[in-house]
XYZ file of C-alpha atoms in Angstrom:
161
model
C 8.449 47.163 0.618
C 5.507 49.094 -1.381
C 6.239 47.425 -4.913
C 5.428 43.646 -3.472
C 2.263 45.249 -1.387
C -1.374 44.115 -2.852
C -3.758 47.148 -3.704
C -7.239 47.237 -1.414
C -9.523 46.287 -3.744
C -7.655 43.130 -4.634
C -6.862 42.063 -0.908
C -10.349 42.590 0.195
C -11.727 40.696 -3.013
C -9.075 37.626 -2.073
C -10.532 37.641 1.954
C -14.007 37.359 1.139
C -13.038 34.509 -1.821
C -11.326 33.287 1.546
C -14.472 33.693 3.820
C -16.968 32.009 1.026
C -14.431 29.108 0.503
C -14.330 28.398 4.249
C -17.639 28.489 4.729
C -17.781 26.736 2.252
C -15.586 23.490 3.633
C -17.978 23.786 6.835
C -20.752 23.214 4.730
C -19.244 20.654 3.119
C -18.313 18.992 6.607
C -22.035 18.921 7.749
C -23.547 18.170 4.247
C -20.656 15.039 4.972
C -21.449 14.665 9.016
C -25.819 14.650 8.153
C -25.320 12.379 4.868
C -22.953 9.906 7.562
C -25.438 9.324 10.029
C -28.206 9.700 7.865
C -26.425 6.364 6.459
C -26.133 5.289 9.885
C -29.723 5.310 10.716
C -30.768 3.164 8.213
C -28.282 0.522 8.300
C -29.573 0.163 11.610
C -33.267 0.057 10.199
C -32.327 -2.164 8.113
C -30.555 -4.756 10.541
C -33.393 -4.915 12.558
C -35.564 -5.212 9.518
C -33.564 -8.130 8.241
C -33.110 -9.724 11.914
C -36.503 -9.554 11.704
C -37.556 -11.498 9.424
C -39.129 -15.190 10.077
C -37.279 -15.620 6.497
C -33.172 -17.326 6.502
C -31.324 -13.463 5.458
C -27.976 -13.146 6.077
C -25.376 -10.347 4.544
C -22.307 -10.736 3.873
C -19.181 -8.453 2.614
C -17.071 -8.107 -0.224
C -14.571 -11.274 1.036
C -17.879 -13.208 1.510
C -17.018 -13.159 5.403
C -21.272 -12.974 7.242
C -21.758 -9.791 8.375
C -25.440 -10.160 9.440
C -26.905 -13.791 10.216
C -30.653 -13.902 10.894
C -33.076 -15.906 12.784
C -34.750 -17.644 10.335
C -30.774 -18.982 9.033
C -29.765 -19.825 13.126
C -33.332 -22.108 12.824
C -32.220 -23.545 8.952
C -28.485 -23.910 9.595
C -28.551 -24.279 13.748
C -25.537 -22.570 13.933
C -25.723 -19.446 15.362
C -25.411 -15.712 14.495
C -22.110 -15.473 16.958
C -20.576 -18.364 15.257
C -21.592 -17.163 11.673
C -20.778 -13.990 11.767
C -17.159 -13.160 10.642
C -16.909 -16.919 9.244
C -16.834 -17.283 5.349
C -19.887 -18.108 3.419
C -18.251 -21.718 2.043
C -17.408 -22.224 5.791
C -21.389 -22.311 6.557
C -23.584 -23.107 3.211
C -23.308 -25.890 1.054
C -20.811 -25.948 -1.655
C -24.081 -26.087 -4.319
C -25.477 -23.034 -2.610
C -22.289 -20.799 -1.162
C -20.433 -20.632 -4.365
C -23.756 -18.715 -6.872
C -23.773 -16.241 -3.885
C -19.829 -15.418 -4.396
C -20.022 -15.916 -7.939
C -23.179 -13.232 -7.278
C -22.156 -10.588 -5.261
C -18.049 -10.863 -7.232
C -20.484 -10.028 -10.607
C -22.040 -7.457 -8.553
C -19.073 -5.463 -8.288
C -17.958 -6.049 -11.554
C -21.316 -4.103 -12.747
C -21.057 -1.559 -10.101
C -17.439 -0.642 -11.442
C -19.374 0.498 -14.333
C -22.522 2.716 -12.568
C -23.272 5.956 -10.817
C -26.330 5.366 -9.560
C -26.960 2.654 -6.740
C -31.241 2.195 -8.758
C -28.938 0.654 -11.776
C -27.741 -2.520 -9.857
C -30.754 -5.107 -9.703
C -30.868 -7.713 -7.553
C -29.998 -11.586 -8.643
C -32.970 -14.240 -8.259
C -32.374 -17.847 -9.300
C -32.725 -21.040 -7.586
C -30.467 -24.032 -7.069
C -30.868 -27.816 -6.110
C -28.857 -29.811 -4.397
C -29.701 -33.620 -6.444
C -27.916 -35.037 -3.298
C -30.800 -34.574 -0.965
C -33.160 -33.055 -3.704
C -33.029 -29.508 -1.792
C -33.853 -26.582 -3.743
C -33.067 -23.282 -2.674
C -34.599 -19.958 -4.263
C -32.599 -17.068 -2.971
C -32.884 -13.110 -4.068
C -29.130 -11.610 -3.631
C -29.858 -7.813 -2.809
C -25.899 -5.666 -3.880
C -24.805 -3.170 -0.797
C -23.491 -0.259 -2.720
C -21.034 1.643 0.066
C -20.827 4.503 -2.858
C -21.877 4.084 -6.695
C -19.883 1.886 -8.223
C -17.906 0.309 -4.670
C -20.403 -2.627 -3.517
C -20.053 -3.282 -0.279
C -21.530 -6.816 -0.268
C -25.128 -8.650 -0.108
C -28.572 -9.354 1.514
C -29.238 -12.717 0.689
C -32.828 -13.778 1.390
C -33.829 -17.445 1.003
C -36.223 -19.629 0.501
C -36.240 -23.281 0.811
C -38.590 -25.011 -1.754
């Protein structure tokens, strides 16, 4: 079946292309693993940083469920972190605060879909008032991108006025 055989130079070229492709796959896997480890380290650092703040701070996911609840939140709400984690923010905070926060994460998700760079999403700053007890809460919502165009959640920093 010599009519079906590949000439030696073309066979060598195919072998070289295959070897280069295999190397590229190995490099991509190594890069992906390195990026995963870096992301994991950054997430651990951010979690530690947020937990150490005295300022009330929490993190919610895209569905509005609490992922992180720091000591400042525990002191302000009298709700422990184990009780808060996994619950919807609407179950934990007054409506005058929880509704705008959920709207903020929805707006960030919409904004992120059109972006290619994380630095293009800007934090949201707003002050909200509860007319019933004259309490004001200023907040900063920082969207967290899993990858460009995909909001994973928001970190919320509160300033009780």
